Tab-separated table of C-alpha atoms and ligand atoms in Angstrom:
chain	number	residue	atom	x	y	z
A	1	MET	CA	16.067	11.858	-23.607
A	2	LYS	CA	19.601	10.956	-24.716
A	3	GLN	CA	20.093	9.422	-28.152
A	4	GLY	CA	21.439	5.902	-28.821
A	5	SER	CA	20.858	3.445	-26.004
A	6	ASP	CA	17.841	5.453	-24.755
A	7	LYS	CA	16.253	4.973	-28.169
A	8	GLU	CA	16.721	1.220	-27.885
A	9	LEU	CA	15.312	1.283	-24.368
A	10	LYS	CA	12.283	3.205	-25.575
A	11	GLN	CA	11.721	0.587	-28.290
A	12	LYS	CA	12.003	-2.149	-25.692
A	13	ILE	CA	9.519	-0.460	-23.386
A	14	TYR	CA	6.998	0.230	-26.148
A	15	GLY	CA	7.482	-3.349	-27.411
A	16	GLY	CA	6.420	-4.671	-24.000
A	17	GLY	CA	9.856	-6.092	-23.100
A	18	ARG	CA	11.132	-6.607	-19.570
A	19	ILE	CA	13.678	-3.979	-18.594
A	20	SER	CA	16.746	-4.591	-16.423
A	21	SER	CA	17.589	-2.804	-13.190
A	22	VAL	CA	20.284	-0.791	-14.982
A	23	GLU	CA	17.770	0.286	-17.623
A	24	ALA	CA	15.232	1.185	-14.933
A	25	LEU	CA	17.826	3.345	-13.212
A	26	SER	CA	18.420	5.322	-16.414
A	27	LEU	CA	14.685	6.191	-16.542
A	28	PHE	CA	15.132	8.644	-13.659
A	29	LYS	CA	16.989	10.887	-16.152
A	30	TRP	CA	14.182	10.845	-18.718
A	31	ASP	CA	12.037	13.844	-19.361
A	32	LEU	CA	8.939	13.542	-17.125
A	33	ILE	CA	6.398	13.785	-19.937
A	34	GLU	CA	8.165	11.154	-22.017
A	35	LEU	CA	8.448	8.889	-18.997
A	36	GLY	CA	4.780	9.403	-18.128
A	37	GLU	CA	3.737	8.531	-21.687
A	38	ALA	CA	5.794	5.344	-21.517
A	39	GLY	CA	4.243	4.499	-18.135
A	40	ASN	CA	0.761	5.054	-19.529
A	41	MET	CA	1.507	2.896	-22.545
A	42	ARG	CA	2.682	0.048	-20.303
A	43	ARG	CA	-0.449	0.485	-18.200
A	44	LYS	CA	-2.488	-0.068	-21.360
A	45	LEU	CA	-0.549	-3.263	-22.072
A	46	ALA	CA	-1.067	-4.555	-18.533
A	47	PHE	CA	-4.633	-3.291	-18.197
A	48	PRO	CA	-6.233	-2.163	-21.468
A	49	LYS	CA	-9.475	-0.859	-19.909
A	50	ASP	CA	-9.971	2.797	-19.051
A	51	GLU	CA	-11.529	1.866	-15.714
A	52	VAL	CA	-10.065	3.071	-12.441
A	53	GLY	CA	-11.271	1.278	-9.348
A	54	PHE	CA	-11.608	2.127	-5.701
A	55	ILE	CA	-12.868	0.350	-2.626
A	56	ILE	CA	-14.782	1.585	0.400
A	57	ASP	CA	-12.695	0.521	3.342
A	58	ARG	CA	-11.608	1.565	6.778
A	59	ILE	CA	-8.228	1.354	8.441
A	60	ILE	CA	-8.637	0.636	12.125
A	61	ASN	CA	-5.416	1.315	14.004
A	62	PHE	CA	-6.131	-0.649	17.174
A	63	THR	CA	-3.098	0.397	19.247
A	64	ASN	CA	-0.189	2.810	18.990
A	65	ILE	CA	1.851	1.075	21.663
A	66	CYS	CA	4.825	-0.253	19.740
A	67	GLU	CA	8.109	-1.733	20.865
A	68	ALA	CA	9.806	-0.900	17.549
A	69	ALA	CA	9.380	2.889	17.996
A	70	CYS	CA	10.707	3.517	14.475
A	71	ASN	CA	12.446	6.798	13.709
A	72	PHE	CA	10.291	7.401	10.625
A	73	CYS	CA	7.005	6.992	12.461
A	74	ALA	CA	5.074	9.753	14.227
A	75	TYR	CA	2.244	7.428	15.232
A	76	HIS	CA	3.754	5.247	17.957
A	77	ALA	CA	3.169	6.280	21.550
A	78	ARG	CA	6.836	7.023	22.280
A	79	ALA	CA	6.793	9.769	19.632
A	80	ASN	CA	4.631	11.627	22.202
A	81	LEU	CA	2.182	12.986	19.637
A	82	ILE	CA	-0.676	10.589	20.325
A	83	LYS	CA	-1.442	9.326	23.813
A	84	PRO	CA	-1.011	5.548	24.193
A	85	PHE	CA	-4.244	3.751	23.324
A	86	GLU	CA	-5.693	0.298	22.785
A	87	LEU	CA	-9.134	-0.054	21.243
A	88	THR	CA	-11.624	-2.398	22.851
A	89	TYR	CA	-13.612	-4.864	20.745
A	90	GLU	CA	-16.659	-2.644	21.216
A	91	GLU	CA	-14.781	0.346	19.798
A	92	ILE	CA	-13.578	-1.722	16.831
A	93	PHE	CA	-17.110	-3.039	16.220
A	94	ALA	CA	-18.564	0.494	16.308
A	95	LYS	CA	-16.101	1.614	13.628
A	96	ILE	CA	-17.034	-1.339	11.421
A	97	GLU	CA	-20.751	-0.572	11.888
A	98	GLU	CA	-20.045	2.936	10.567
A	99	LEU	CA	-18.243	1.446	7.573
A	100	LEU	CA	-21.198	-0.828	6.804
A	101	LEU	CA	-23.553	2.157	6.837
A	102	LEU	CA	-21.491	3.521	3.924
A	103	LYS	CA	-21.624	0.116	2.199
A	104	GLY	CA	-17.928	-0.487	2.897
A	105	THR	CA	-16.517	-3.953	2.281
A	106	GLN	CA	-12.959	-4.036	3.611
A	107	VAL	CA	-11.331	-3.531	6.996
A	108	MET	CA	-7.619	-3.046	7.576
A	109	LEU	CA	-6.748	-3.776	11.185
A	110	GLN	CA	-3.245	-2.531	11.845
A	111	GLY	CA	-1.406	-1.597	14.978
A	112	GLY	CA	1.910	-1.089	16.675
A	113	LEU	CA	4.000	-4.036	17.846
A	114	HIS	CA	2.510	-4.192	21.323
A	115	PRO	CA	4.954	-5.920	23.705
A	116	ASP	CA	2.159	-7.856	25.460
A	117	TYR	CA	0.204	-9.026	22.435
A	118	THR	CA	0.645	-12.681	21.532
A	119	LEU	CA	-0.591	-14.645	18.533
A	120	ASP	CA	-3.776	-15.388	20.503
A	121	THR	CA	-4.463	-11.649	20.863
A	122	TYR	CA	-4.543	-11.264	17.086
A	123	VAL	CA	-6.335	-14.562	16.389
A	124	ASN	CA	-9.062	-13.652	18.883
A	125	MET	CA	-9.410	-10.190	17.351
A	126	VAL	CA	-9.906	-11.744	13.904
A	127	LYS	CA	-12.336	-14.370	15.240
A	128	ASN	CA	-14.446	-11.790	17.056
A	129	VAL	CA	-14.593	-9.382	14.122
A	130	LYS	CA	-15.433	-12.160	11.666
A	131	LYS	CA	-18.057	-13.675	13.956
A	132	ARG	CA	-19.876	-10.372	14.133
A	133	PHE	CA	-19.186	-9.210	10.555
A	134	PRO	CA	-18.749	-12.289	8.354
A	135	GLN	CA	-19.383	-10.215	5.216
A	136	ILE	CA	-16.309	-8.016	5.768
A	137	HIS	CA	-13.061	-8.759	3.924
A	138	LEU	CA	-10.285	-8.563	6.497
A	139	HIS	CA	-7.195	-7.268	4.704
A	140	SER	CA	-5.192	-6.815	7.857
A	141	PHE	CA	-1.906	-6.710	9.770
A	142	SER	CA	1.451	-6.659	7.956
A	143	PRO	CA	4.526	-8.873	7.533
A	144	CYS	CA	6.172	-7.175	10.513
A	145	GLU	CA	3.111	-7.729	12.717
A	146	ILE	CA	2.993	-11.394	11.662
A	147	ALA	CA	6.697	-11.827	12.492
A	148	HIS	CA	6.011	-10.095	15.822
A	149	MET	CA	3.121	-12.347	16.823
A	150	ALA	CA	4.996	-15.519	15.800
A	151	LYS	CA	7.992	-14.419	17.853
A	152	LYS	CA	5.915	-13.480	20.912
A	153	SER	CA	4.249	-16.898	20.912
A	154	SER	CA	7.383	-18.816	19.849
A	155	VAL	CA	5.693	-20.470	16.882
A	156	PRO	CA	6.844	-20.782	13.261
A	157	ILE	CA	5.581	-18.063	10.915
A	158	ASP	CA	3.600	-20.620	8.891
A	159	GLU	CA	1.734	-21.715	12.008
A	160	ALA	CA	0.858	-18.122	12.895
A	161	ILE	CA	-0.467	-17.485	9.388
A	162	LEU	CA	-2.486	-20.689	9.329
A	163	LYS	CA	-4.137	-19.824	12.661
A	164	LEU	CA	-4.979	-16.314	11.466
A	165	LYS	CA	-6.383	-17.720	8.231
A	166	LYS	CA	-8.510	-20.277	10.069
A	167	ALA	CA	-9.792	-17.486	12.311
A	168	GLY	CA	-10.976	-15.564	9.225
A	169	LEU	CA	-8.124	-13.363	8.008
A	170	ASP	CA	-8.585	-12.954	4.248
A	171	SER	CA	-5.416	-11.239	3.013
A	172	VAL	CA	-2.452	-9.242	4.310
A	173	PRO	CA	-1.152	-5.865	3.083
A	174	GLY	CA	2.525	-6.072	2.105
A	175	ALA	CA	3.561	-2.926	4.066
A	176	SER	CA	7.040	-3.070	2.574
A	177	ASP	CA	8.507	0.355	3.497
A	178	LEU	CA	11.807	0.313	1.564
A	179	LEU	CA	13.337	-3.153	1.181
A	180	VAL	CA	16.915	-1.968	1.532
A	181	ASP	CA	18.589	-2.800	4.820
A	182	ARG	CA	20.878	0.272	4.808
A	183	ILE	CA	17.771	2.456	4.968
A	184	ARG	CA	15.829	0.156	7.304
A	185	LYS	CA	18.671	0.296	9.845
A	186	LYS	CA	18.384	4.067	9.802
A	187	VAL	CA	14.608	4.517	9.847
A	188	SER	CA	13.315	1.382	11.592
A	189	PRO	CA	16.214	-0.489	13.222
A	190	LEU	CA	13.953	-2.692	15.380
A	191	LYS	CA	11.563	-3.630	12.620
A	192	ILE	CA	12.073	-6.725	10.448
A	193	GLY	CA	14.755	-6.575	7.744
A	194	LYS	CA	14.372	-7.313	4.041
A	195	ASN	CA	15.042	-11.060	4.351
A	196	LEU	CA	12.457	-11.622	7.074
A	197	TRP	CA	9.927	-9.543	5.112
A	198	CYS	CA	10.484	-11.896	2.155
A	199	GLU	CA	10.250	-14.939	4.443
A	200	VAL	CA	6.836	-13.834	5.738
A	201	MET	CA	5.624	-13.113	2.204
A	202	PHE	CA	6.658	-16.583	0.985
A	203	ALA	CA	4.951	-18.114	4.028
A	204	LEU	CA	1.758	-16.175	3.208
A	205	HIS	CA	1.937	-17.516	-0.335
A	206	ARG	CA	2.508	-21.116	0.865
A	207	ASN	CA	-0.638	-20.770	2.936
A	208	GLY	CA	-2.725	-19.423	0.080
A	209	MET	CA	-2.881	-15.782	1.160
A	210	LYS	CA	-2.803	-12.876	-1.281
A	211	SER	CA	-1.037	-9.612	-0.545
A	212	SER	CA	0.224	-6.350	-2.004
A	213	ALA	CA	3.510	-4.461	-1.945
A	214	THR	CA	4.190	-0.850	-1.104
A	215	MET	CA	7.183	1.440	-1.431
A	216	THR	CA	7.991	4.267	0.944
A	217	TYR	CA	10.588	6.479	-0.691
A	218	GLY	CA	12.155	9.824	0.198
A	219	MET	CA	14.061	8.507	3.247
A	220	GLY	CA	17.541	9.398	2.020
A	221	GLU	CA	17.834	6.454	-0.372
A	222	THR	CA	19.573	6.603	-3.753
A	223	ASP	CA	17.811	5.975	-7.059
A	224	ASP	CA	19.737	2.701	-7.239
A	225	GLU	CA	18.239	1.654	-3.882
A	226	ARG	CA	14.764	2.517	-5.176
A	227	ILE	CA	15.313	0.137	-8.072
A	228	ARG	CA	16.660	-2.515	-5.708
A	229	HIS	CA	13.378	-2.281	-3.814
A	230	LEU	CA	11.421	-2.728	-7.042
A	231	SER	CA	13.625	-5.735	-7.936
A	232	VAL	CA	12.746	-7.501	-4.669
A	233	VAL	CA	9.052	-6.911	-5.410
A	234	ARG	CA	9.303	-8.103	-9.033
A	235	ASP	CA	11.241	-11.248	-8.058
A	236	LEU	CA	8.694	-12.086	-5.363
A	237	GLN	CA	5.851	-11.676	-7.838
A	238	ASP	CA	7.642	-13.815	-10.453
A	239	LYS	CA	7.902	-16.612	-7.904
A	240	THR	CA	4.466	-16.317	-6.297
A	241	GLY	CA	1.972	-14.197	-8.267
A	242	MET	CA	0.621	-13.226	-4.829
A	243	LEU	CA	0.659	-9.433	-5.222
A	244	ARG	CA	-2.632	-7.905	-6.226
A	245	ALA	CA	-1.285	-4.363	-6.278
A	246	PHE	CA	1.700	-2.107	-5.803
A	247	ILE	CA	1.377	1.208	-3.945
A	248	PRO	CA	4.225	3.763	-3.893
A	249	TRP	CA	4.057	6.688	-1.465
A	250	SER	CA	6.469	9.245	-0.149
A	251	PHE	CA	7.787	9.454	3.388
A	252	SER	CA	6.424	12.419	5.340
A	253	PRO	CA	9.311	13.549	7.588
A	254	ALA	CA	7.434	16.236	9.550
A	255	ARG	CA	7.028	15.396	13.238
A	256	THR	CA	9.238	12.290	12.981
A	257	ARG	CA	12.791	11.919	14.304
A	258	LEU	CA	13.928	12.273	10.672
A	259	LYS	CA	12.422	15.704	10.161
A	260	ASN	CA	15.689	17.036	8.703
A	261	ILE	CA	15.302	14.865	5.622
A	262	GLU	CA	14.268	16.862	2.561
A	263	PRO	CA	10.797	15.627	1.549
A	264	ALA	CA	10.416	14.012	-1.886
A	265	THR	CA	8.729	16.149	-4.534
A	266	GLY	CA	5.657	15.620	-6.671
A	267	ILE	CA	7.961	15.114	-9.654
A	268	ASP	CA	9.719	12.291	-7.764
A	269	TYR	CA	6.338	10.722	-7.144
A	270	LEU	CA	5.207	10.813	-10.764
A	271	LYS	CA	8.553	9.412	-11.927
A	272	ILE	CA	8.294	6.572	-9.437
A	273	VAL	CA	4.754	5.727	-10.554
A	274	ALA	CA	5.844	5.569	-14.200
A	275	ILE	CA	9.055	3.643	-13.503
A	276	SER	CA	7.192	1.195	-11.246
A	277	ARG	CA	4.640	0.568	-13.971
A	278	ILE	CA	7.347	-0.077	-16.572
A	279	PHE	CA	9.594	-2.197	-14.323
A	280	LEU	CA	6.865	-4.182	-12.525
A	281	ASP	CA	5.597	-5.906	-15.657
A	282	ASN	CA	4.006	-8.666	-13.587
A	283	ILE	CA	1.672	-6.538	-11.434
A	284	THR	CA	-1.704	-5.478	-12.850
A	285	TYR	CA	-2.751	-2.743	-10.447
A	286	ILE	CA	-0.677	0.237	-9.410
A	287	GLN	CA	-2.460	2.393	-6.883
A	288	THR	CA	-2.109	6.115	-6.476
A	289	GLY	CA	-0.828	6.930	-3.009
A	290	TRP	CA	-3.395	9.752	-2.778
A	291	LEU	CA	-3.331	9.784	1.009
A	292	THR	CA	0.231	11.145	1.087
A	293	GLU	CA	0.429	12.745	-2.369
A	294	GLY	CA	-2.945	14.477	-2.475
A	295	LEU	CA	-5.787	13.984	-4.929
A	296	LYS	CA	-4.459	16.237	-7.701
A	297	LEU	CA	-1.130	14.432	-7.968
A	298	ALA	CA	-2.999	11.147	-7.783
A	299	GLN	CA	-5.091	12.300	-10.733
A	300	LEU	CA	-1.932	13.008	-12.754
A	301	ALA	CA	-0.571	9.594	-11.787
A	302	LEU	CA	-3.622	8.009	-13.435
A	303	GLY	CA	-2.210	9.239	-16.770
A	304	MET	CA	1.304	7.953	-16.071
A	305	GLY	CA	0.804	4.318	-15.153
A	306	ALA	CA	-1.482	4.082	-12.115
A	307	ASN	CA	-4.882	2.435	-12.558
A	308	ASP	CA	-6.445	2.218	-9.099
A	309	MET	CA	-7.253	4.744	-6.385
A	310	GLY	CA	-7.085	2.275	-3.492
A	311	GLY	CA	-9.458	2.906	-0.627
A	312	VAL	CA	-11.767	5.695	0.434
A	313	LEU	CA	-10.084	5.342	3.797
A	314	MET	CA	-12.643	6.319	6.397
A	315	GLU	CA	-10.089	6.642	9.116
A	316	GLU	CA	-6.332	6.635	9.212
A	317	THR	CA	-4.083	7.761	12.020
A	318	VAL	CA	-0.552	6.733	10.995
A	319	VAL	CA	-0.090	9.227	8.136
A	320	LYS	CA	-2.260	11.778	9.958
A	321	ALA	CA	0.233	11.730	12.848
A	322	THR	CA	2.848	13.299	10.524
A	323	GLY	CA	0.506	16.257	9.988
A	324	ILE	CA	-0.828	15.183	6.595
A	325	GLU	CA	-4.592	15.097	6.437
A	326	THR	CA	-5.936	14.294	2.999
A	327	LYS	CA	-9.586	13.386	3.006
A	328	ALA	CA	-11.765	12.143	0.202
A	329	GLY	CA	-15.273	10.895	-0.264
A	330	ILE	CA	-16.835	8.742	-2.956
A	331	ASP	CA	-18.062	11.765	-4.953
A	332	GLU	CA	-14.577	13.269	-4.945
A	333	PHE	CA	-13.062	9.990	-6.115
A	334	ILE	CA	-15.571	9.826	-8.953
A	335	ASP	CA	-14.800	13.433	-9.964
A	336	ILE	CA	-11.047	12.902	-9.830
A	337	ILE	CA	-11.246	9.717	-11.917
A	338	THR	CA	-13.764	11.098	-14.428
A	339	ASN	CA	-11.827	14.319	-14.911
A	340	ALA	CA	-8.720	12.239	-15.611
A	341	GLY	CA	-10.643	10.829	-18.594
A	342	LYS	CA	-11.230	7.441	-16.910
A	343	LYS	CA	-14.255	5.427	-15.872
A	344	PRO	CA	-14.735	5.126	-12.119
A	345	VAL	CA	-15.723	1.717	-10.734
A	346	LEU	CA	-16.328	0.465	-7.232
A	347	ARG	CA	-14.422	-2.782	-6.652
A	348	ASP	CA	-13.979	-5.415	-3.983
A	349	SER	CA	-10.764	-6.582	-2.327
A	350	GLU	CA	-10.101	-9.035	-5.167
A	351	TYR	CA	-10.466	-6.234	-7.732
A	352	LYS	CA	-13.796	-7.507	-9.029
A	353	VAL	CA	-16.000	-4.647	-10.221
A	354	LEU	CA	-19.054	-4.203	-7.995
A	355	LYS	CA	-20.533	-1.109	-9.548
A	356	LYS	CA	-19.913	1.207	-12.479
A	357	PHE	CA	-20.670	4.917	-12.328
A	358	ARG	CA	-21.925	7.132	-15.062
A	359	THR	CA	-21.507	10.885	-14.773
A	360	THR	CA	-24.112	13.070	-16.447
A	361	SER	CA	-22.382	16.309	-15.544
A	362	LYS	CA	-19.379	17.274	-13.483
A	363	LYS	CA	-21.340	17.098	-10.259
A	364	SER	CA	-24.150	14.693	-10.942
A	365	VAL	CA	-23.480	10.996	-10.519
A	366	VAL	CA	-25.837	8.219	-11.448
A	367	LEU	CA	-25.236	4.748	-9.968
B	401	SF4	S1	6.083	2.104	11.708
B	401	SF4	FE1	4.898	0.440	12.642
B	401	SF4	S2	6.464	-0.775	13.676
B	401	SF4	FE2	7.390	1.241	13.318
B	401	SF4	S3	6.931	2.443	15.160
B	401	SF4	FE3	5.302	2.880	13.709
B	401	SF4	S4	3.695	1.432	14.284
B	401	SF4	FE4	5.593	0.659	15.177
């Protein structure tokens, strides 16, 4: 760390003060260990417990037919890696039955922007799932899917959200990618821009829906653009308090049209976790992006600012399409959390603790 202004910044961070974008940018130059310690200290201020939660959930990607055909996505049908598909209700129900057998509580329905799907398609999907599985928390779709369905049915975004909510939708993942239009034009030119993303998020808030925010980095952006993304998220949270969690993960270029981009490193990831924790002083939970980073890096992140493992995702095809296949079960989650010196807890979608685990030895777990 440099002397002088860095010393003042360190005092500010350890004193719990809010840091500016310029100060956040300077953190990228900090020594990793020092930055991680600062991130962990801010985690303790935001969340003093040693608990690390996870949820048993299932992502159900119901179609890969997508009119956006983003350059950074290997999942959509036009990438020619996965044959075009649309799940039937029966197929969706069967996947949820499997989740219930494992005592899962949350379903994430997400799909491509199908050119023929209207708002009714999504509302009926929600109604049918909720009719059959009223106990499931539906944390589903994304701001870009909501903008898509509103546009297809020529209704205001608020109306689309209200109909989805009445049908049984419980909350919506923030699926933010990188909220910098220079990068969005390059990686997802037909997807919504930053302003429309914000518009949908404010509409969700007006209609009483909670959400989360993510950050996909490693797409050729500068450190300054990374901080600009975090600023959009912090401002939104200041105004709404709607974000339950923040989840950073790296872009996986393999098999996408951007495969020449140099992938981000594990060091980048840990720095981003710590900087996010310090900068996002209004968000309680920072999840490890274990699906893209792997369980060992996720474990390190738990000591640098992260305090939630997210979901034991039973099925996921979007990241898998890029060739990354990280799998984990409940026992592995408990081991990873325990061996990070934390207490594993099973939580629900609202971050309420459902169950605490006690480990009697490295391999033996008592519920
Ligand atoms: S990222 Fe989403 S919107 Fe873009 S092509 Fe993939 S499925 Fe479609």
